[in-house]
mmCIF file with all atom_site columns, C-alpha atoms in Angstrom:
data_model
loop_
_atom_site.group_PDB
_atom_site.id
_atom_site.type_symbol
_atom_site.label_atom_id
_atom_site.label_alt_id
_atom_site.label_comp_id
_atom_site.label_asym_id
_atom_site.label_entity_id
_atom_site.label_seq_id
_atom_site.pdbx_PDB_ins_code
_atom_site.Cartn_x
_atom_site.Cartn_y
_atom_site.Cartn_z
_atom_site.occupancy
_atom_site.B_iso_or_equiv
_atom_site.pdbx_formal_charge
_atom_site.auth_seq_id
_atom_site.auth_comp_id
_atom_site.auth_asym_id
_atom_site.auth_atom_id
_atom_site.pdbx_PDB_model_num
ATOM 1   C CA . GLY A 1 1   ? -37.531 -118.331 -26.641 1.00 0.00 ? 2   GLY A CA 1
ATOM 2   C CA . SER A 1 2   ? -38.224 -120.929 -24.043 1.00 0.00 ? 3   SER A CA 1
ATOM 3   C CA . ILE A 1 3   ? -40.409 -121.388 -21.023 1.00 0.00 ? 4   ILE A CA 1
ATOM 4   C CA . ASP A 1 4   ? -39.104 -122.614 -17.685 1.00 0.00 ? 5   ASP A CA 1
ATOM 5   C CA . ILE A 1 5   ? -41.856 -124.039 -15.519 1.00 0.00 ? 6   ILE A CA 1
ATOM 6   C CA . HIS A 1 6   ? -41.280 -124.622 -11.818 1.00 0.00 ? 7   HIS A CA 1
ATOM 7   C CA . TRP A 1 7   ? -43.754 -126.192 -9.417  1.00 0.00 ? 8   TRP A CA 1
ATOM 8   C CA . SER A 1 8   ? -43.457 -125.245 -5.766  1.00 0.00 ? 9   SER A CA 1
ATOM 9   C CA . THR A 1 9   ? -45.422 -124.136 -2.766  1.00 0.00 ? 10  THR A CA 1
ATOM 10  C CA . ALA A 1 10  ? -45.578 -120.370 -2.558  1.00 0.00 ? 11  ALA A CA 1
ATOM 11  C CA . GLU A 1 11  ? -44.674 -120.461 1.138   1.00 0.00 ? 12  GLU A CA 1
ATOM 12  C CA . MET A 1 12  ? -41.423 -122.331 0.452   1.00 0.00 ? 13  MET A CA 1
ATOM 13  C CA . MET A 1 13  ? -40.365 -121.105 -2.980  1.00 0.00 ? 14  MET A CA 1
ATOM 14  C CA . PRO A 1 14  ? -36.734 -121.836 -3.850  1.00 0.00 ? 15  PRO A CA 1
ATOM 15  C CA . GLN A 1 15  ? -34.534 -119.022 -5.191  1.00 0.00 ? 16  GLN A CA 1
ATOM 16  C CA . LEU A 1 16  ? -34.579 -119.599 -8.947  1.00 0.00 ? 17  LEU A CA 1
ATOM 17  C CA . GLY A 1 17  ? -33.856 -116.097 -10.201 1.00 0.00 ? 18  GLY A CA 1
ATOM 18  C CA . ASN A 1 18  ? -36.378 -113.591 -11.433 1.00 0.00 ? 19  ASN A CA 1
ATOM 19  C CA . PHE A 1 19  ? -39.476 -114.462 -13.441 1.00 0.00 ? 20  PHE A CA 1
ATOM 20  C CA . ASP A 1 20  ? -41.455 -112.580 -16.040 1.00 0.00 ? 21  ASP A CA 1
ATOM 21  C CA . VAL A 1 21  ? -44.778 -114.127 -14.953 1.00 0.00 ? 22  VAL A CA 1
ATOM 22  C CA . ALA A 1 22  ? -46.111 -115.850 -11.836 1.00 0.00 ? 23  ALA A CA 1
ATOM 23  C CA . VAL A 1 23  ? -49.457 -117.674 -11.772 1.00 0.00 ? 24  VAL A CA 1
ATOM 24  C CA . ALA A 1 24  ? -51.350 -118.539 -8.593  1.00 0.00 ? 25  ALA A CA 1
ATOM 25  C CA . CYS A 1 25  ? -54.786 -120.024 -9.259  1.00 0.00 ? 26  CYS A CA 1
ATOM 26  C CA . GLU A 1 26  ? -56.645 -120.143 -5.935  1.00 0.00 ? 27  GLU A CA 1
ATOM 27  C CA . VAL A 1 27  ? -53.366 -120.638 -4.059  1.00 0.00 ? 28  VAL A CA 1
ATOM 28  C CA . LEU A 1 28  ? -53.995 -117.937 -1.471  1.00 0.00 ? 29  LEU A CA 1
ATOM 29  C CA . ASN A 1 29  ? -57.229 -119.651 -0.414  1.00 0.00 ? 30  ASN A CA 1
ATOM 30  C CA . TYR A 1 30  ? -55.441 -122.730 0.878   1.00 0.00 ? 31  TYR A CA 1
ATOM 31  C CA . VAL A 1 31  ? -52.214 -121.549 2.498   1.00 0.00 ? 32  VAL A CA 1
ATOM 32  C CA . GLU A 1 32  ? -51.591 -120.776 6.128   1.00 0.00 ? 33  GLU A CA 1
ATOM 33  C CA . ASN A 1 33  ? -49.658 -117.582 5.447   1.00 0.00 ? 34  ASN A CA 1
ATOM 34  C CA . PRO A 1 34  ? -50.855 -115.765 2.305   1.00 0.00 ? 35  PRO A CA 1
ATOM 35  C CA . ASP A 1 35  ? -48.726 -112.703 3.106   1.00 0.00 ? 36  ASP A CA 1
ATOM 36  C CA . LEU A 1 36  ? -45.555 -114.832 2.993   1.00 0.00 ? 37  LEU A CA 1
ATOM 37  C CA . CYS A 1 37  ? -46.679 -116.295 -0.334  1.00 0.00 ? 38  CYS A CA 1
ATOM 38  C CA . LEU A 1 38  ? -47.207 -112.833 -1.800  1.00 0.00 ? 39  LEU A CA 1
ATOM 39  C CA . GLN A 1 39  ? -43.854 -111.674 -0.439  1.00 0.00 ? 40  GLN A CA 1
ATOM 40  C CA . ASN A 1 40  ? -42.086 -114.654 -2.065  1.00 0.00 ? 41  ASN A CA 1
ATOM 41  C CA . ILE A 1 41  ? -43.855 -114.135 -5.377  1.00 0.00 ? 42  ILE A CA 1
ATOM 42  C CA . HIS A 1 42  ? -43.040 -110.432 -5.313  1.00 0.00 ? 43  HIS A CA 1
ATOM 43  C CA . GLN A 1 43  ? -39.378 -111.211 -4.623  1.00 0.00 ? 44  GLN A CA 1
ATOM 44  C CA . ALA A 1 44  ? -39.250 -113.750 -7.473  1.00 0.00 ? 45  ALA A CA 1
ATOM 45  C CA . LEU A 1 45  ? -40.744 -111.435 -10.110 1.00 0.00 ? 46  LEU A CA 1
ATOM 46  C CA . ARG A 1 46  ? -38.499 -109.113 -12.083 1.00 0.00 ? 47  ARG A CA 1
ATOM 47  C CA . PRO A 1 47  ? -39.495 -105.426 -12.068 1.00 0.00 ? 48  PRO A CA 1
ATOM 48  C CA . GLY A 1 48  ? -42.437 -105.135 -14.450 1.00 0.00 ? 49  GLY A CA 1
ATOM 49  C CA . GLY A 1 49  ? -43.188 -108.852 -14.040 1.00 0.00 ? 50  GLY A CA 1
ATOM 50  C CA . VAL A 1 50  ? -46.823 -109.882 -14.207 1.00 0.00 ? 51  VAL A CA 1
ATOM 51  C CA . PHE A 1 51  ? -48.706 -111.767 -11.495 1.00 0.00 ? 52  PHE A CA 1
ATOM 52  C CA . LEU A 1 52  ? -51.909 -113.588 -12.511 1.00 0.00 ? 53  LEU A CA 1
ATOM 53  C CA . LEU A 1 53  ? -54.031 -114.866 -9.672  1.00 0.00 ? 54  LEU A CA 1
ATOM 54  C CA . SER A 1 54  ? -57.491 -115.991 -8.774  1.00 0.00 ? 55  SER A CA 1
ATOM 55  C CA . VAL A 1 55  ? -59.076 -116.482 -5.369  1.00 0.00 ? 56  VAL A CA 1
ATOM 56  C CA . GLU A 1 56  ? -62.404 -117.561 -3.910  1.00 0.00 ? 57  GLU A CA 1
ATOM 57  C CA . ALA A 1 57  ? -64.629 -114.558 -3.273  1.00 0.00 ? 58  ALA A CA 1
ATOM 58  C CA . ARG A 1 58  ? -66.063 -113.747 0.121   1.00 0.00 ? 59  ARG A CA 1
ATOM 59  C CA . TRP A 1 59  ? -69.803 -114.039 -0.534  1.00 0.00 ? 60  TRP A CA 1
ATOM 60  C CA . GLY A 1 60  ? -70.728 -116.060 -3.624  1.00 0.00 ? 61  GLY A CA 1
ATOM 61  C CA . TRP A 1 61  ? -69.362 -119.414 -2.416  1.00 0.00 ? 62  TRP A CA 1
ATOM 62  C CA . ALA A 1 62  ? -72.177 -119.758 0.133   1.00 0.00 ? 63  ALA A CA 1
ATOM 63  C CA . PHE A 1 63  ? -74.805 -119.862 -2.617  1.00 0.00 ? 64  PHE A CA 1
ATOM 64  C CA . SER A 1 64  ? -72.988 -122.408 -4.790  1.00 0.00 ? 65  SER A CA 1
ATOM 65  C CA . ARG A 1 65  ? -73.978 -126.026 -5.245  1.00 0.00 ? 66  ARG A CA 1
ATOM 66  C CA . ASP A 1 66  ? -70.827 -127.293 -3.519  1.00 0.00 ? 67  ASP A CA 1
ATOM 67  C CA . ALA A 1 67  ? -71.139 -125.148 -0.383  1.00 0.00 ? 68  ALA A CA 1
ATOM 68  C CA . ALA A 1 68  ? -70.572 -127.370 2.633   1.00 0.00 ? 69  ALA A CA 1
ATOM 69  C CA . GLU A 1 69  ? -73.264 -127.993 5.220   1.00 0.00 ? 70  GLU A CA 1
ATOM 70  C CA . ASN A 1 70  ? -72.916 -126.221 8.568   1.00 0.00 ? 71  ASN A CA 1
ATOM 71  C CA . THR A 1 71  ? -70.629 -123.445 7.303   1.00 0.00 ? 72  THR A CA 1
ATOM 72  C CA . ILE A 1 72  ? -72.961 -120.558 8.091   1.00 0.00 ? 73  ILE A CA 1
ATOM 73  C CA . ASP A 1 73  ? -70.462 -119.233 10.670  1.00 0.00 ? 74  ASP A CA 1
ATOM 74  C CA . ALA A 1 74  ? -67.901 -118.707 7.889   1.00 0.00 ? 75  ALA A CA 1
ATOM 75  C CA . PHE A 1 75  ? -70.437 -116.664 5.965   1.00 0.00 ? 76  PHE A CA 1
ATOM 76  C CA . LEU A 1 76  ? -71.468 -114.603 8.993   1.00 0.00 ? 77  LEU A CA 1
ATOM 77  C CA . ASN A 1 77  ? -67.987 -114.158 10.485  1.00 0.00 ? 78  ASN A CA 1
ATOM 78  C CA . ASN A 1 78  ? -64.478 -114.275 8.996   1.00 0.00 ? 79  ASN A CA 1
ATOM 79  C CA . GLY A 1 79  ? -65.036 -116.002 5.647   1.00 0.00 ? 80  GLY A CA 1
ATOM 80  C CA . ILE A 1 80  ? -62.778 -118.960 6.446   1.00 0.00 ? 81  ILE A CA 1
ATOM 81  C CA . VAL A 1 81  ? -64.630 -122.140 5.551   1.00 0.00 ? 82  VAL A CA 1
ATOM 82  C CA . HIS A 1 82  ? -63.397 -124.996 7.735   1.00 0.00 ? 83  HIS A CA 1
ATOM 83  C CA . VAL A 1 83  ? -64.970 -128.415 7.632   1.00 0.00 ? 84  VAL A CA 1
ATOM 84  C CA . GLU A 1 84  ? -62.992 -130.874 9.738   1.00 0.00 ? 85  GLU A CA 1
ATOM 85  C CA . ASN A 1 85  ? -61.288 -133.574 7.613   1.00 0.00 ? 86  ASN A CA 1
ATOM 86  C CA . ASP A 1 86  ? -62.781 -132.056 4.462   1.00 0.00 ? 87  ASP A CA 1
ATOM 87  C CA . ARG A 1 87  ? -61.841 -128.485 3.558   1.00 0.00 ? 88  ARG A CA 1
ATOM 88  C CA . TRP A 1 88  ? -60.246 -125.266 4.697   1.00 0.00 ? 89  TRP A CA 1
ATOM 89  C CA . ILE A 1 89  ? -60.701 -122.218 2.453   1.00 0.00 ? 90  ILE A CA 1
ATOM 90  C CA . ARG A 1 90  ? -59.913 -118.548 3.030   1.00 0.00 ? 91  ARG A CA 1
ATOM 91  C CA . THR A 1 91  ? -62.239 -116.253 1.061   1.00 0.00 ? 92  THR A CA 1
ATOM 92  C CA . TYR A 1 92  ? -61.519 -112.665 -0.005  1.00 0.00 ? 93  TYR A CA 1
ATOM 93  C CA . THR A 1 93  ? -63.324 -109.386 -0.426  1.00 0.00 ? 94  THR A CA 1
ATOM 94  C CA . GLU A 1 94  ? -62.034 -106.893 -2.971  1.00 0.00 ? 95  GLU A CA 1
ATOM 95  C CA . LYS A 1 95  ? -60.690 -104.732 -0.138  1.00 0.00 ? 96  LYS A CA 1
ATOM 96  C CA . MET A 1 96  ? -58.805 -107.683 1.365   1.00 0.00 ? 97  MET A CA 1
ATOM 97  C CA . LEU A 1 97  ? -57.207 -108.340 -2.017  1.00 0.00 ? 98  LEU A CA 1
ATOM 98  C CA . ARG A 1 98  ? -56.245 -104.729 -2.570  1.00 0.00 ? 99  ARG A CA 1
ATOM 99  C CA . ASP A 1 99  ? -54.761 -104.536 0.945   1.00 0.00 ? 100 ASP A CA 1
ATOM 100 C CA . SER A 1 100 ? -52.797 -107.758 0.330   1.00 0.00 ? 101 SER A CA 1
ATOM 101 C CA . LEU A 1 101 ? -51.406 -106.535 -3.001  1.00 0.00 ? 102 LEU A CA 1
ATOM 102 C CA . LEU A 1 102 ? -50.043 -103.159 -1.864  1.00 0.00 ? 103 LEU A CA 1
ATOM 103 C CA . ASP A 1 103 ? -46.570 -104.014 -3.207  1.00 0.00 ? 104 ASP A CA 1
ATOM 104 C CA . PHE A 1 104 ? -48.010 -104.528 -6.710  1.00 0.00 ? 105 PHE A CA 1
ATOM 105 C CA . ASP A 1 105 ? -49.741 -102.319 -9.215  1.00 0.00 ? 106 ASP A CA 1
ATOM 106 C CA . ILE A 1 106 ? -53.166 -103.856 -9.788  1.00 0.00 ? 107 ILE A CA 1
ATOM 107 C CA . LEU A 1 107 ? -53.852 -103.758 -13.524 1.00 0.00 ? 108 LEU A CA 1
ATOM 108 C CA . SER A 1 108 ? -57.189 -105.557 -13.323 1.00 0.00 ? 109 SER A CA 1
ATOM 109 C CA . ILE A 1 109 ? -59.368 -106.973 -10.601 1.00 0.00 ? 110 ILE A CA 1
ATOM 110 C CA . GLN A 1 110 ? -62.565 -108.521 -11.828 1.00 0.00 ? 111 GLN A CA 1
ATOM 111 C CA . PRO A 1 111 ? -65.350 -110.367 -10.048 1.00 0.00 ? 112 PRO A CA 1
ATOM 112 C CA . SER A 1 112 ? -65.990 -113.650 -11.809 1.00 0.00 ? 113 SER A CA 1
ATOM 113 C CA . HIS A 1 113 ? -67.660 -117.053 -11.629 1.00 0.00 ? 114 HIS A CA 1
ATOM 114 C CA . TYR A 1 114 ? -71.242 -115.998 -11.143 1.00 0.00 ? 115 TYR A CA 1
ATOM 115 C CA . SER A 1 115 ? -72.533 -118.778 -13.385 1.00 0.00 ? 116 SER A CA 1
ATOM 116 C CA . LEU A 1 116 ? -69.568 -121.149 -13.779 1.00 0.00 ? 117 LEU A CA 1
ATOM 117 C CA . SER A 1 117 ? -69.489 -123.013 -10.445 1.00 0.00 ? 118 SER A CA 1
ATOM 118 C CA . GLY A 1 118 ? -71.082 -119.948 -8.885  1.00 0.00 ? 119 GLY A CA 1
ATOM 119 C CA . PRO A 1 119 ? -74.387 -119.130 -7.250  1.00 0.00 ? 120 PRO A CA 1
ATOM 120 C CA . PHE A 1 120 ? -76.241 -118.768 -10.559 1.00 0.00 ? 121 PHE A CA 1
ATOM 121 C CA . GLU A 1 121 ? -74.981 -121.995 -12.141 1.00 0.00 ? 122 GLU A CA 1
ATOM 122 C CA . MET A 1 122 ? -78.269 -123.876 -11.943 1.00 0.00 ? 123 MET A CA 1
ATOM 123 C CA . ILE A 1 123 ? -80.510 -121.103 -13.243 1.00 0.00 ? 124 ILE A CA 1
ATOM 124 C CA . VAL A 1 124 ? -78.131 -120.236 -16.091 1.00 0.00 ? 125 VAL A CA 1
ATOM 125 C CA . GLY A 1 125 ? -77.958 -123.822 -17.328 1.00 0.00 ? 126 GLY A CA 1
ATOM 126 C CA . HIS A 1 126 ? -75.703 -125.023 -20.146 1.00 0.00 ? 127 HIS A CA 1
ATOM 127 C CA . LYS A 1 127 ? -74.533 -122.232 -22.437 1.00 0.00 ? 128 LYS A CA 1
ATOM 128 C CA . ASP A 1 128 ? -71.664 -121.741 -24.841 1.00 0.00 ? 129 ASP A CA 1
ATOM 129 C CA . ILE A 1 129 ? -68.744 -119.552 -23.785 1.00 0.00 ? 130 ILE A CA 1
ATOM 130 C CA . ASN A 1 130 ? -69.988 -116.458 -25.597 1.00 0.00 ? 131 ASN A CA 1
ATOM 131 C CA . GLU A 1 131 ? -73.352 -116.653 -23.831 1.00 0.00 ? 132 GLU A CA 1
ATOM 132 C CA . ILE A 1 132 ? -71.607 -117.220 -20.490 1.00 0.00 ? 133 ILE A CA 1
ATOM 133 C CA . LEU A 1 133 ? -69.465 -114.118 -20.975 1.00 0.00 ? 134 LEU A CA 1
ATOM 134 C CA . ILE A 1 134 ? -72.557 -112.010 -21.677 1.00 0.00 ? 135 ILE A CA 1
ATOM 135 C CA . ILE A 1 135 ? -74.373 -113.417 -18.636 1.00 0.00 ? 136 ILE A CA 1
ATOM 136 C CA . GLU A 1 136 ? -71.319 -112.921 -16.394 1.00 0.00 ? 137 GLU A CA 1
ATOM 137 C CA . ASP A 1 137 ? -71.158 -109.280 -17.472 1.00 0.00 ? 138 ASP A CA 1
ATOM 138 C CA . LYS A 1 138 ? -74.862 -108.766 -16.764 1.00 0.00 ? 139 LYS A CA 1
ATOM 139 C CA . LEU A 1 139 ? -74.541 -110.330 -13.301 1.00 0.00 ? 140 LEU A CA 1
ATOM 140 C CA . ARG A 1 140 ? -71.378 -108.320 -12.575 1.00 0.00 ? 141 ARG A CA 1
ATOM 141 C CA . ASN A 1 141 ? -73.354 -105.134 -13.255 1.00 0.00 ? 142 ASN A CA 1
ATOM 142 C CA . HIS A 1 142 ? -76.617 -106.131 -11.570 1.00 0.00 ? 143 HIS A CA 1
ATOM 143 C CA . PRO A 1 143 ? -77.308 -104.149 -8.354  1.00 0.00 ? 144 PRO A CA 1
ATOM 144 C CA . ILE A 1 144 ? -77.886 -107.256 -6.217  1.00 0.00 ? 145 ILE A CA 1
ATOM 145 C CA . ALA A 1 145 ? -76.003 -110.033 -8.042  1.00 0.00 ? 146 ALA A CA 1
ATOM 146 C CA . LYS A 1 146 ? -72.746 -108.062 -8.348  1.00 0.00 ? 147 LYS A CA 1
ATOM 147 C CA . ASN A 1 147 ? -71.723 -108.973 -4.784  1.00 0.00 ? 148 ASN A CA 1
ATOM 148 C CA . LEU A 1 148 ? -72.277 -112.713 -5.268  1.00 0.00 ? 149 LEU A CA 1
ATOM 149 C CA . ASN A 1 149 ? -69.259 -113.567 -7.414  1.00 0.00 ? 150 ASN A CA 1
ATOM 150 C CA . ARG A 1 150 ? -67.621 -116.887 -6.621  1.00 0.00 ? 151 ARG A CA 1
ATOM 151 C CA . ALA A 1 151 ? -64.106 -115.776 -7.568  1.00 0.00 ? 152 ALA A CA 1
ATOM 152 C CA . TRP A 1 152 ? -61.822 -112.836 -8.243  1.00 0.00 ? 153 TRP A CA 1
ATOM 153 C CA . MET A 1 153 ? -59.507 -112.702 -11.260 1.00 0.00 ? 154 MET A CA 1
ATOM 154 C CA . ILE A 1 154 ? -56.536 -110.372 -10.794 1.00 0.00 ? 155 ILE A CA 1
ATOM 155 C CA . VAL A 1 155 ? -53.702 -109.127 -12.983 1.00 0.00 ? 156 VAL A CA 1
ATOM 156 C CA . ALA A 1 156 ? -50.994 -107.329 -11.041 1.00 0.00 ? 157 ALA A CA 1
ATOM 157 C CA . GLN A 1 157 ? -47.522 -106.083 -11.885 1.00 0.00 ? 158 GLN A CA 1
ATOM 158 C CA . LYS A 1 158 ? -44.386 -105.647 -9.839  1.00 0.00 ? 159 LYS A CA 1
ATOM 159 C CA . ARG A 1 159 ? -43.415 -101.996 -9.853  1.00 0.00 ? 160 ARG A CA 1
ATOM 160 C CA . TYR A 1 160 ? -40.337 -100.954 -11.812 1.00 0.00 ? 161 TYR A CA 1
ATOM 161 C CA . ASN A 1 161 ? -39.086 -98.680  -9.035  1.00 0.00 ? 162 ASN A CA 1
ATOM 162 C CA . VAL A 1 162 ? -38.641 -101.493 -6.499  1.00 0.00 ? 163 VAL A CA 1
#
């Protein structure tokens, strides 16, 4: 077999046929029209095609080391972090993701990045990957920490009946 790799913006994807897999790592956080991106990706996937994506989570970013000064309004209001001449980031709750992915079957949606670039990075310290995975799982299941994930990791599939 072979792999064809194409680099494009999701808002202006060219027609290249149907794909088996689409990957969008934090793409939806930085585009003006995420619904158009999802529509284009859906159209480009073959029935049964897999969509792997990650996005910034709604709450955990505010407690991370790289949270921008003076962005409290984003935390308290719509979750869009906008720092003039620096950054613009749309953040997502699980419900927002599920509502955005109605045309897909969601196979997995997992909160992630509690300790890796997340709000618990400093208190976790340097660990090997196996330790990180154990800590991430503990934080994901903790009654308070579970809502402070920095990212969402999603596996979705285009329905066969489309």
